[in-house]
């Protein structure tokens, strides 16, 4: 029989104008059981009735305390600090009003903290896309198995997990080291708080259990601060938070952690924003480029060398020019997985280089990089038609590495973006083409798709030397290829199919089956024309 730990945890829930979700968040904390001594809900001066709803919940639950702020703080840090100041339990956790704690989260973290005498216990956060419900683990490599880290410097990857909400903290540890969140409107306050925690050198217990569900609502009327990336202010806030976090680590003489944080910036933040640059206007791009160059001047060679190659190269390109350049190719290299599109240039000394214009950005690492990590470029053309759907794929040579490996087969998977399930698999032989290219053609049965949806195309390249590379296809950007086509369907009579390019340039597919789907698409198009 499982015995729950004695009461020991305060859960601080923060919210602003989130009346639709805050009650679910609070209930998920209370449902953790007797280990939760109190839940402190801090309402950041909401105007939508959130405060009244919390007050009503508190009349029926003695463990719930509601704190009403008189002035909106503009961010997440101040209300969390308010809750932390009032926490009376030996341990504390943080929860946002639009997220939730899964069953057993507190017991898993509290048990690990006590068992190993840890000041901090951390577990797996799951990003749940809504409304689809598709889940993606956050930093799963850190939480693959139970472990104890006696000092954060012994596991530099800890700087990758900048979240504060998937962790349990000993309250006296935070207070004893004066660890707080930045006050006011400070976006990415987690970066700074987490750096302060790591700089204090806690003993940490890591558990593989899911302990936090991060709800991602990309279609919400008001995006979360971290998802609202369309303005340059958001990028500047990220730069400021990251710079502050690195300074904190350096101030605590945690140079290895600071270097790991900079390398992670290149691999994560830089790549994420770089692949969205073509969505922004020219003014944004110029300003982004200038501010990024300024920040990258604080990095040294060792910071770059520690970063995975795609982010390192993107950073070098930004450093090498004063104005945005070659953005279509930069976007593809910043994608996950990375794709290096032609042309393939050489520096004067024969070293592979980014371009003839930027020979100083060398790519010599490609000459010895393992095949399964090469940014091989595959271009895809998806042609839905009344006699069937054909996916044509062309793979480019990459400084002799593809030919050396010997391409043989391509596996193609059609993946339901909503649930992540594979709905079709096909395999085709690769044939050599002129100009150092290899081609494969794969038939797809779109008529078998059972509903309207979005479908990603994943590819596995097989080589004669036994290696393989998982990638996606670059969408050839031609109007005749990226257009909506009506095709016959055995199940629905008719199916609207539209190949399109994702934000990172990958080929994907949208479908709307049946007469109802056709009418829906026509109405949406008419609505856009009217507005």
Short mmCIF file of C-alpha atoms in Angstrom, two decimals:
data_model
loop_
_atom_site.label_atom_id
_atom_site.label_comp_id
_atom_site.label_asym_id
_atom_site.label_seq_id
_atom_site.Cartn_x
_atom_site.Cartn_y
_atom_site.Cartn_z
CA UNK A 1 0.00 0.00 0.00
CA UNK A 2 1.38 3.38 -1.03
CA UNK A 3 1.80 5.82 1.85
CA UNK A 4 1.67 9.52 0.97
CA UNK A 5 4.31 11.81 2.45
CA UNK A 6 3.11 14.03 5.32
CA UNK A 7 1.89 17.56 4.48
CA UNK A 8 4.84 19.65 3.38
CA UNK A 9 4.19 21.62 0.20
CA UNK A 10 2.80 25.03 -0.70
CA UNK A 11 1.68 25.45 -4.31
CA UNK A 12 1.67 29.06 -5.51
CA UNK A 13 -0.82 29.61 -8.36
CA UNK A 14 -0.66 32.91 -10.23
CA UNK A 15 -3.18 34.34 -12.68
CA UNK A 16 -4.43 37.41 -14.47
CA UNK A 17 -7.75 37.57 -16.36
CA UNK A 18 -7.86 33.81 -16.77
CA UNK A 19 -11.30 33.00 -15.36
CA UNK A 20 -11.76 30.15 -17.85
CA UNK A 21 -8.80 28.14 -16.55
CA UNK A 22 -7.71 29.25 -13.09
CA UNK A 23 -10.16 27.03 -11.22
CA UNK A 24 -8.85 23.95 -13.04
CA UNK A 25 -5.29 24.88 -12.11
CA UNK A 26 -6.19 25.33 -8.44
CA UNK A 27 -8.13 22.07 -8.34
CA UNK A 28 -5.19 20.20 -9.90
CA UNK A 29 -3.02 21.46 -7.02
CA UNK A 30 -5.56 20.59 -4.33
CA UNK A 31 -6.05 17.14 -5.90
CA UNK A 32 -2.41 16.29 -5.17
CA UNK A 33 -3.61 15.11 -1.77
CA UNK A 34 -2.54 15.64 1.81
CA UNK A 35 1.10 16.37 0.92
CA UNK A 36 -0.11 19.82 -0.16
CA UNK A 37 -0.51 21.90 2.98
CA UNK A 38 -1.73 25.01 1.22
CA UNK A 39 -2.46 26.48 -2.15
CA UNK A 40 -1.86 30.21 -2.42
CA UNK A 41 -3.64 31.73 -5.41
CA UNK A 42 -2.34 35.19 -6.29
CA UNK A 43 -4.77 37.17 -8.46
CA UNK A 44 -2.82 39.89 -10.27
CA UNK A 45 -5.62 42.47 -10.27
CA UNK A 46 -7.87 40.60 -12.73
CA UNK A 47 -10.88 42.34 -14.30
CA UNK A 48 -12.72 39.27 -15.62
CA UNK A 49 -14.09 37.82 -12.38
CA UNK A 50 -11.10 35.58 -11.62
CA UNK A 51 -10.77 37.05 -8.13
CA UNK A 52 -14.39 36.40 -7.26
CA UNK A 53 -14.16 32.84 -8.57
CA UNK A 54 -11.08 32.17 -6.45
CA UNK A 55 -12.79 33.66 -3.41
CA UNK A 56 -15.76 31.34 -3.95
CA UNK A 57 -13.46 28.32 -4.20
CA UNK A 58 -11.71 29.35 -0.98
CA UNK A 59 -14.98 29.34 0.97
CA UNK A 60 -15.21 25.58 0.34
CA UNK A 61 -11.53 24.65 0.67
CA UNK A 62 -9.62 25.48 3.84
CA UNK A 63 -6.23 24.82 2.18
CA UNK A 64 -6.81 27.57 -0.39
CA UNK A 65 -5.71 31.13 0.38
CA UNK A 66 -6.38 33.91 -2.11
CA UNK A 67 -4.18 36.99 -2.39
CA UNK A 68 -5.66 39.92 -4.34
CA UNK A 69 -3.09 42.34 -5.69
CA UNK A 70 -4.21 45.97 -5.84
CA UNK A 71 -2.18 46.80 -8.94
CA UNK A 72 -1.34 44.60 -11.91
CA UNK A 73 2.37 43.76 -11.90
CA UNK A 74 2.68 43.35 -15.67
CA UNK A 75 4.43 40.00 -15.40
CA UNK A 76 4.68 36.68 -13.61
CA UNK A 77 7.55 37.40 -11.22
CA UNK A 78 5.90 39.72 -8.69
CA UNK A 79 2.84 37.53 -7.98
CA UNK A 80 5.12 34.51 -7.57
CA UNK A 81 7.22 36.49 -5.12
CA UNK A 82 4.03 37.41 -3.24
CA UNK A 83 3.10 33.76 -2.93
CA UNK A 84 6.61 32.71 -1.94
CA UNK A 85 6.67 35.33 0.83
CA UNK A 86 3.48 33.85 2.32
CA UNK A 87 4.40 30.16 1.96
CA UNK A 88 4.41 28.38 5.34
CA UNK A 89 5.41 24.89 4.19
CA UNK A 90 8.91 23.39 4.06
CA UNK A 91 8.66 23.07 0.27
CA UNK A 92 7.13 25.24 -2.46
CA UNK A 93 6.07 24.84 -6.09
CA UNK A 94 4.78 27.26 -8.74
CA UNK A 95 1.83 26.79 -11.07
CA UNK A 96 0.42 29.09 -13.77
CA UNK A 97 -3.32 29.61 -14.01
CA UNK A 98 -3.65 28.11 -17.50
CA UNK A 99 -1.65 24.95 -16.72
CA UNK A 100 -2.09 22.03 -14.33
CA UNK A 101 -0.29 19.52 -12.14
CA UNK A 102 -0.87 15.90 -13.21
CA UNK A 103 -1.89 13.36 -10.53
CA UNK A 104 1.02 12.25 -8.36
CA UNK A 105 3.30 15.15 -9.29
CA UNK A 106 3.84 16.43 -5.75
CA UNK A 107 4.36 12.98 -4.25
CA UNK A 108 6.96 12.15 -6.91
CA UNK A 109 8.95 15.34 -6.34
CA UNK A 110 8.58 15.43 -2.56
CA UNK A 111 9.54 11.78 -2.22
CA UNK A 112 12.70 12.31 -4.28
CA UNK A 113 13.66 15.49 -2.40
CA UNK A 114 13.37 13.81 0.99
CA UNK A 115 14.92 10.54 -0.06
CA UNK A 116 18.05 12.21 -1.39
CA UNK A 117 18.24 15.26 0.87
CA UNK A 118 17.86 17.56 -2.12
CA UNK A 119 17.15 21.28 -2.00
CA UNK A 120 15.52 21.03 -5.43
CA UNK A 121 13.62 18.19 -7.09
CA UNK A 122 12.73 18.40 -10.78
CA UNK A 123 10.64 16.27 -13.13
CA UNK A 124 9.33 16.06 -16.65
CA UNK A 125 7.23 18.88 -18.05
CA UNK A 126 4.88 18.00 -20.91
CA UNK A 127 3.84 20.63 -23.46
CA UNK A 128 0.22 19.93 -24.42
CA UNK A 129 -0.98 21.64 -27.59
CA UNK A 130 -4.61 22.69 -27.35
CA UNK A 131 -7.14 21.96 -28.67
CA UNK A 132 -5.45 18.95 -30.32
CA UNK A 133 -4.06 17.52 -27.07
CA UNK A 134 -0.78 16.50 -28.69
CA UNK A 135 1.95 16.25 -26.06
CA UNK A 136 5.68 16.89 -26.36
CA UNK A 137 8.09 16.33 -23.46
CA UNK A 138 10.27 19.28 -22.48
CA UNK A 139 13.98 18.48 -22.20
CA UNK A 140 13.30 14.72 -21.94
CA UNK A 141 17.02 13.83 -21.94
CA UNK A 142 17.38 15.34 -18.48
CA UNK A 143 14.61 13.22 -17.05
CA UNK A 144 15.13 9.89 -18.78
CA UNK A 145 15.87 8.15 -15.48
CA UNK A 146 16.04 8.96 -11.75
CA UNK A 147 19.28 10.63 -10.74
CA UNK A 148 20.90 12.82 -8.13
CA UNK A 149 23.11 15.77 -9.07
CA UNK A 150 25.31 16.86 -6.18
CA UNK A 151 26.06 20.19 -7.86
CA UNK A 152 24.60 21.71 -11.06
CA UNK A 153 28.08 22.14 -12.55
CA UNK A 154 28.28 18.33 -12.73
CA UNK A 155 25.43 18.32 -15.24
CA UNK A 156 25.68 21.36 -17.45
CA UNK A 157 22.56 20.38 -19.39
CA UNK A 158 20.53 21.63 -16.43
CA UNK A 159 20.80 25.14 -17.89
CA UNK A 160 18.65 23.94 -20.82
CA UNK A 161 15.65 23.55 -18.53
CA UNK A 162 14.83 27.17 -17.77
CA UNK A 163 11.35 26.43 -16.42
CA UNK A 164 10.60 27.10 -12.76
CA UNK A 165 7.28 25.24 -12.66
CA UNK A 166 8.39 21.62 -13.01
CA UNK A 167 10.40 21.80 -9.80
CA UNK A 168 9.95 21.57 -6.05
CA UNK A 169 12.11 23.86 -3.91
CA UNK A 170 12.99 23.76 -0.25
CA UNK A 171 11.55 27.01 1.02
CA UNK A 172 14.40 27.81 3.38
CA UNK A 173 16.88 27.23 0.54
CA UNK A 174 15.23 29.93 -1.58
CA UNK A 175 14.92 32.34 1.33
CA UNK A 176 18.38 31.67 2.67
CA UNK A 177 19.96 32.54 -0.67
CA UNK A 178 17.60 35.44 -1.35
CA UNK A 179 16.31 33.77 -4.52
CA UNK A 180 13.38 35.64 -6.01
CA UNK A 181 11.88 36.36 -9.40
CA UNK A 182 12.47 39.67 -11.18
CA UNK A 183 9.64 42.06 -10.33
CA UNK A 184 7.37 43.92 -12.73
CA UNK A 185 6.98 43.32 -16.43
CA UNK A 186 9.96 41.06 -16.93
CA UNK A 187 9.36 38.50 -19.68
CA UNK A 188 11.27 35.20 -19.37
CA UNK A 189 11.58 35.66 -15.63
CA UNK A 190 12.13 31.90 -15.42
CA UNK A 191 15.58 32.35 -17.01
CA UNK A 192 16.73 34.60 -14.17
CA UNK A 193 15.12 32.64 -11.35
CA UNK A 194 16.56 29.35 -12.61
CA UNK A 195 20.02 30.90 -12.94
CA UNK A 196 19.82 32.13 -9.35
CA UNK A 197 18.85 28.63 -8.21
CA UNK A 198 21.70 26.96 -10.13
CA UNK A 199 24.19 29.59 -8.98
CA UNK A 200 23.40 28.69 -5.36
CA UNK A 201 24.68 25.14 -6.03
CA UNK A 202 21.76 23.02 -4.79
CA UNK A 203 21.77 19.27 -4.53
CA UNK A 204 19.15 18.19 -7.06
CA UNK A 205 17.01 15.09 -7.48
CA UNK A 206 15.68 14.39 -10.98
CA UNK A 207 12.69 12.10 -11.60
CA UNK A 208 11.29 10.77 -14.90
CA UNK A 209 7.68 11.28 -13.78
CA UNK A 210 5.50 13.87 -15.55
CA UNK A 211 5.07 16.61 -12.94
CA UNK A 212 3.75 19.56 -14.94
CA UNK A 213 1.40 20.03 -17.92
CA UNK A 214 2.17 23.17 -19.88
CA UNK A 215 -0.86 24.11 -21.96
CA UNK A 216 0.05 25.76 -25.26
CA UNK A 217 -2.84 27.75 -26.71
CA UNK A 218 -1.51 29.27 -29.94
CA UNK A 219 -4.98 30.38 -31.09
CA UNK A 220 -5.87 32.15 -27.84
CA UNK A 221 -7.09 35.74 -28.05
CA UNK A 222 -4.23 36.78 -25.77
CA UNK A 223 -1.04 34.81 -26.30
CA UNK A 224 1.17 34.06 -23.33
CA UNK A 225 4.12 36.43 -22.98
CA UNK A 226 6.57 33.80 -24.20
CA UNK A 227 4.49 32.86 -27.29
CA UNK A 228 3.95 36.45 -28.42
CA UNK A 229 7.10 36.61 -30.55
CA UNK A 230 5.92 38.89 -33.36
CA UNK A 231 7.36 42.11 -31.88
CA UNK A 232 11.01 42.99 -31.51
CA UNK A 233 10.35 43.77 -27.82
CA UNK A 234 9.92 40.05 -27.22
CA UNK A 235 13.35 39.26 -28.68
CA UNK A 236 14.93 42.06 -26.68
CA UNK A 237 13.30 40.70 -23.51
CA UNK A 238 14.76 37.30 -24.26
CA UNK A 239 18.21 38.78 -24.83
CA UNK A 240 17.99 40.75 -21.59
CA UNK A 241 16.84 37.73 -19.59
CA UNK A 242 19.52 35.49 -21.04
CA UNK A 243 22.26 38.06 -20.50
CA UNK A 244 21.14 38.50 -16.88
CA UNK A 245 21.11 34.74 -16.32
CA UNK A 246 24.63 34.36 -17.70
CA UNK A 247 25.88 37.25 -15.56
CA UNK A 248 24.40 35.58 -12.49
CA UNK A 249 26.23 32.34 -13.25
CA UNK A 250 29.49 34.16 -13.93
CA UNK A 251 29.09 36.14 -10.72
CA UNK A 252 28.84 32.86 -8.84
CA UNK A 253 31.98 31.62 -10.62
CA UNK A 254 29.98 28.98 -12.48
CA UNK A 255 31.83 29.49 -15.76
CA UNK A 256 31.01 26.04 -17.13
CA UNK A 257 27.30 26.63 -16.60
CA UNK A 258 27.52 30.11 -18.15
CA UNK A 259 29.26 28.69 -21.22
CA UNK A 260 26.63 25.95 -21.51
CA UNK A 261 23.90 28.59 -21.26
CA UNK A 262 25.42 30.57 -24.14
CA UNK A 263 25.79 27.44 -26.27
CA UNK A 264 22.16 26.59 -25.58
CA UNK A 265 21.13 30.10 -26.62
CA UNK A 266 22.70 29.49 -30.02
CA UNK A 267 21.06 26.11 -30.43
CA UNK A 268 17.62 26.99 -29.07
CA UNK A 269 16.69 30.68 -28.95
CA UNK A 270 18.71 31.82 -31.96
CA UNK A 271 17.46 29.00 -34.18
CA UNK A 272 13.84 29.42 -33.09
CA UNK A 273 13.70 33.12 -33.95
CA UNK A 274 15.89 32.83 -37.07
CA UNK A 275 13.50 30.39 -38.72
CA UNK A 276 10.65 32.87 -38.19
CA UNK A 277 12.42 35.88 -39.72
CA UNK A 278 10.68 35.59 -43.08
CA UNK A 279 7.35 36.04 -41.25
CA UNK A 280 8.43 39.50 -40.08
CA UNK A 281 8.63 42.84 -41.88
CA UNK A 282 11.95 44.30 -43.11
CA UNK A 283 12.18 46.72 -40.19
CA UNK A 284 11.88 43.88 -37.68
CA UNK A 285 14.50 41.80 -39.50
CA UNK A 286 17.02 44.63 -39.58
CA UNK A 287 16.49 45.45 -35.92
CA UNK A 288 16.65 41.76 -34.92
CA UNK A 289 19.90 41.31 -36.83
CA UNK A 290 21.49 44.38 -35.25
CA UNK A 291 20.51 43.49 -31.69
CA UNK A 292 21.57 39.88 -32.13
CA UNK A 293 24.98 40.88 -33.48
CA UNK A 294 25.47 43.15 -30.47
CA UNK A 295 24.68 40.35 -28.05
CA UNK A 296 26.81 37.77 -29.84
CA UNK A 297 29.83 40.04 -29.39
CA UNK A 298 29.76 38.99 -25.71
CA UNK A 299 30.31 35.33 -26.72
CA UNK A 300 33.76 33.86 -27.16
CA UNK A 301 35.05 31.11 -29.42
CA UNK A 302 34.57 28.40 -26.80
CA UNK A 303 30.88 29.35 -26.43
CA UNK A 304 30.39 28.80 -30.16
CA UNK A 305 32.38 25.58 -30.26
CA UNK A 306 30.23 24.04 -27.53
CA UNK A 307 27.01 24.69 -29.47
CA UNK A 308 25.61 22.19 -31.98
CA UNK A 309 26.63 23.03 -35.53
CA UNK A 310 23.41 24.57 -36.95
CA UNK A 311 23.11 27.22 -34.23
CA UNK A 312 26.83 27.85 -34.33
CA UNK A 313 26.74 28.52 -38.08
CA UNK A 314 23.65 30.74 -37.86
CA UNK A 315 25.43 32.77 -35.19
CA UNK A 316 28.54 33.09 -37.36
CA UNK A 317 26.44 34.32 -40.29
CA UNK A 318 24.84 37.00 -38.13
CA UNK A 319 28.27 38.03 -36.87
CA UNK A 320 29.70 38.20 -40.40
CA UNK A 321 27.30 40.75 -41.92
CA UNK A 322 25.77 44.01 -40.76
CA UNK A 323 22.52 43.45 -42.67
CA UNK A 324 20.22 40.41 -42.87
CA UNK A 325 21.35 38.10 -45.65
CA UNK A 326 20.47 34.78 -47.26
CA UNK A 327 17.38 34.42 -45.03
CA UNK A 328 15.75 31.52 -46.95
CA UNK A 329 18.85 29.35 -46.44
CA UNK A 330 19.30 30.55 -42.85
CA UNK A 331 15.72 29.50 -42.09
CA UNK A 332 16.33 26.01 -43.47
CA UNK A 333 19.54 25.58 -41.49
CA UNK A 334 17.76 26.77 -38.33
CA UNK A 335 14.99 24.19 -38.83
CA UNK A 336 14.76 20.96 -36.83
CA UNK A 337 16.14 18.85 -38.34
CA UNK A 338 18.54 21.24 -40.09
CA UNK A 339 18.64 21.36 -43.89
CA UNK A 340 21.51 23.00 -45.79
CA UNK A 341 20.21 24.08 -49.19
CA UNK A 342 22.46 24.65 -52.20
CA UNK A 343 24.51 26.35 -53.52
CA UNK A 344 27.44 24.64 -51.82
CA UNK A 345 30.39 27.00 -51.88
CA UNK A 346 34.09 26.79 -51.02
CA UNK A 347 36.51 29.24 -49.46
CA UNK A 348 39.64 30.13 -51.49
CA UNK A 349 41.61 27.44 -49.65
CA UNK A 350 39.11 24.75 -50.69
CA UNK A 351 37.30 24.58 -47.34
CA UNK A 352 33.50 24.21 -47.49
CA UNK A 353 31.93 27.59 -46.78
CA UNK A 354 28.46 29.08 -46.30
CA UNK A 355 28.61 31.08 -49.54
CA UNK A 356 30.98 32.78 -51.95
CA UNK A 357 30.06 36.08 -50.29
CA UNK A 358 30.80 34.77 -46.78
CA UNK A 359 33.79 32.43 -47.18
CA UNK A 360 34.83 33.21 -43.58
CA UNK A 361 31.82 31.24 -42.33
CA UNK A 362 33.40 27.83 -42.79
CA UNK A 363 31.59 24.49 -42.87
CA UNK A 364 34.59 22.20 -42.56
CA UNK A 365 32.80 20.30 -39.77
CA UNK A 366 30.63 18.73 -42.49
CA UNK A 367 33.63 16.78 -43.78
CA UNK A 368 33.80 14.64 -40.63
CA UNK A 369 30.32 14.95 -39.13
CA UNK A 370 28.49 11.59 -38.71
CA UNK A 371 26.06 10.90 -41.54
CA UNK A 372 23.07 10.74 -39.21
CA UNK A 373 23.75 14.37 -38.22
CA UNK A 374 24.44 15.83 -41.66
CA UNK A 375 22.03 18.64 -42.69
CA UNK A 376 21.18 16.83 -45.93
CA UNK A 377 18.76 18.77 -48.14
CA UNK A 378 15.83 16.94 -49.71
CA UNK A 379 13.43 18.93 -51.86
CA UNK A 380 9.85 17.71 -52.08
CA UNK A 381 7.02 18.22 -54.56
CA UNK A 382 3.61 16.87 -53.58
CA UNK A 383 1.19 16.62 -56.51
CA UNK A 384 -2.35 15.59 -55.58
CA UNK A 385 -4.40 14.59 -58.63
CA UNK A 386 -7.45 12.65 -59.77
CA UNK A 387 -5.30 9.65 -60.70
CA UNK A 388 -3.42 9.57 -57.42
CA UNK A 389 -1.00 11.59 -55.39
CA UNK A 390 2.71 11.56 -56.11
CA UNK A 391 5.47 12.77 -53.77
CA UNK A 392 8.68 13.49 -55.68
CA UNK A 393 11.86 13.83 -53.63
CA UNK A 394 15.29 15.02 -54.75
CA UNK A 395 18.32 14.79 -52.45
CA UNK A 396 21.40 17.00 -53.00
CA UNK A 397 25.04 16.09 -52.63
CA UNK A 398 26.82 17.63 -49.64
CA UNK A 399 30.54 18.06 -50.20
CA UNK A 400 30.92 14.42 -51.24
CA UNK A 401 29.49 12.98 -48.03
CA UNK A 402 26.23 11.70 -49.54
CA UNK A 403 27.98 9.89 -52.39
CA UNK A 404 30.46 8.35 -49.97
CA UNK A 405 27.64 6.99 -47.83
CA UNK A 406 25.80 5.60 -50.87
CA UNK A 407 22.08 6.52 -50.81
CA UNK A 408 19.81 3.51 -51.29
CA UNK A 409 16.27 3.96 -49.95
CA UNK A 410 13.88 6.60 -48.62
CA UNK A 411 11.18 5.82 -46.04
CA UNK A 412 8.30 8.32 -46.03
CA UNK A 413 5.79 8.74 -43.22
CA UNK A 414 2.61 10.81 -43.28
CA UNK A 415 2.11 11.97 -39.69
CA UNK A 416 -1.05 13.33 -38.10
CA UNK A 417 0.04 16.60 -36.51
CA UNK A 418 -2.86 16.50 -34.05
CA UNK A 419 -1.90 13.26 -32.33
CA UNK A 420 1.55 12.50 -33.74
CA UNK A 421 0.46 9.14 -35.14
CA UNK A 422 1.76 7.73 -38.42
CA UNK A 423 -1.12 7.21 -40.87
CA UNK A 424 0.85 6.02 -43.92
CA UNK A 425 4.31 4.59 -44.58
CA UNK A 426 5.95 4.15 -47.94
CA UNK A 427 9.42 3.10 -49.11
CA UNK A 428 11.05 3.91 -52.41
CA UNK A 429 14.41 3.16 -54.00
CA UNK A 430 16.78 6.03 -54.68
CA UNK A 431 18.08 6.54 -58.21
CA UNK A 432 21.08 8.66 -59.20
CA UNK A 433 20.40 11.82 -61.19
CA UNK A 434 22.63 14.29 -63.05
CA UNK A 435 24.41 17.07 -61.14
CA UNK A 436 25.00 14.98 -58.02
CA UNK A 437 21.39 14.44 -57.07
CA UNK A 438 19.34 11.41 -56.08
CA UNK A 439 15.61 11.02 -56.61
CA UNK A 440 12.73 8.92 -55.32
CA UNK A 441 9.02 8.94 -56.08
CA UNK A 442 6.44 7.82 -53.54
CA UNK A 443 2.68 7.31 -54.13
CA UNK A 444 0.41 8.46 -51.29
CA UNK A 445 -3.25 7.55 -50.79
CA UNK A 446 -4.93 10.76 -49.64
CA UNK A 447 -8.39 9.28 -50.12
CA UNK A 448 -7.75 7.08 -47.07
CA UNK A 449 -7.42 10.09 -44.74
CA UNK A 450 -10.46 10.04 -42.50
CA UNK A 451 -10.89 13.68 -41.52
CA UNK A 452 -9.85 17.26 -42.04
CA UNK A 453 -6.37 17.77 -40.68
CA UNK A 454 -2.76 18.75 -41.06
CA UNK A 455 -0.19 16.14 -41.96
CA UNK A 456 3.57 16.36 -41.65
CA UNK A 457 5.92 14.46 -43.95
CA UNK A 458 8.88 12.72 -42.32
CA UNK A 459 11.71 11.07 -44.22
CA UNK A 460 14.37 8.53 -43.29
CA UNK A 461 17.28 8.27 -45.70
CA UNK A 462 19.06 4.90 -45.82
CA UNK A 463 22.66 4.57 -47.03
CA UNK A 464 24.78 1.65 -48.19
CA UNK A 465 27.15 1.99 -45.25
CA UNK A 466 24.25 1.14 -42.88
CA UNK A 467 23.72 4.68 -41.64
CA UNK A 468 20.52 6.68 -41.89
CA UNK A 469 19.41 10.29 -41.56
CA UNK A 470 15.98 11.44 -40.33
CA UNK A 471 14.84 14.66 -41.96
CA UNK A 472 12.00 16.54 -43.62
CA UNK A 473 11.58 17.76 -47.18
CA UNK A 474 12.09 21.37 -48.17
CA UNK A 475 8.92 22.60 -49.88
CA UNK A 476 9.66 23.83 -53.39
CA UNK A 477 8.08 27.30 -53.36
CA UNK A 478 6.16 27.44 -56.63
CA UNK A 479 2.53 28.58 -56.95
CA UNK A 480 1.61 25.60 -59.12
CA UNK A 481 2.82 23.22 -56.38
CA UNK A 482 1.53 24.95 -53.25
CA UNK A 483 -2.12 25.27 -54.17
CA UNK A 484 -5.39 23.67 -53.18
CA UNK A 485 -6.53 20.75 -55.36
CA UNK A 486 -9.82 18.81 -55.35
CA UNK A 487 -9.21 15.07 -55.70
CA UNK A 488 -11.62 12.12 -55.68
CA UNK A 489 -12.00 10.25 -52.39
CA UNK A 490 -13.39 6.76 -51.86
CA UNK A 491 -14.60 7.69 -48.38
CA UNK A 492 -15.82 11.26 -48.93
CA UNK A 493 -16.48 11.68 -52.64
CA UNK A 494 -14.16 14.65 -52.84
CA UNK A 495 -11.12 15.82 -50.87
CA UNK A 496 -9.47 19.22 -50.86
CA UNK A 497 -5.70 18.81 -50.53
CA UNK A 498 -3.23 21.67 -50.15
CA UNK A 499 0.54 21.14 -49.97
CA UNK A 500 2.20 24.02 -48.12
CA UNK A 501 5.45 25.14 -46.51
CA UNK A 502 5.64 25.30 -42.71
CA UNK A 503 7.30 28.23 -40.90
CA UNK A 504 10.60 26.36 -41.12
CA UNK A 505 10.17 25.62 -44.84
CA UNK A 506 9.22 21.94 -44.55
CA UNK A 507 6.68 20.37 -46.88
CA UNK A 508 3.36 19.54 -45.21
CA UNK A 509 -0.25 18.92 -46.21
CA UNK A 510 -3.69 20.21 -45.22
CA UNK A 511 -6.88 18.34 -46.13
CA UNK A 512 -10.61 19.04 -45.96
CA UNK A 513 -12.70 15.99 -46.93
CA UNK A 514 -16.25 15.89 -48.26
CA UNK A 515 -18.65 18.51 -49.55
CA UNK A 516 -18.82 20.09 -46.09
CA UNK A 517 -15.06 20.58 -46.11
CA UNK A 518 -15.20 22.19 -49.56
CA UNK A 519 -17.96 24.59 -48.47
CA UNK A 520 -16.05 25.47 -45.28
CA UNK A 521 -12.90 26.35 -47.24
CA UNK A 522 -14.86 28.45 -49.76
CA UNK A 523 -16.56 30.36 -46.95
CA UNK A 524 -13.26 31.09 -45.18
CA UNK A 525 -11.73 32.35 -48.42
CA UNK A 526 -14.76 34.55 -49.12
CA UNK A 527 -14.56 35.94 -45.57
CA UNK A 528 -10.90 36.87 -46.03
CA UNK A 529 -11.70 38.63 -49.33
CA UNK A 530 -14.52 40.63 -47.72
CA UNK A 531 -12.23 41.81 -44.93
#
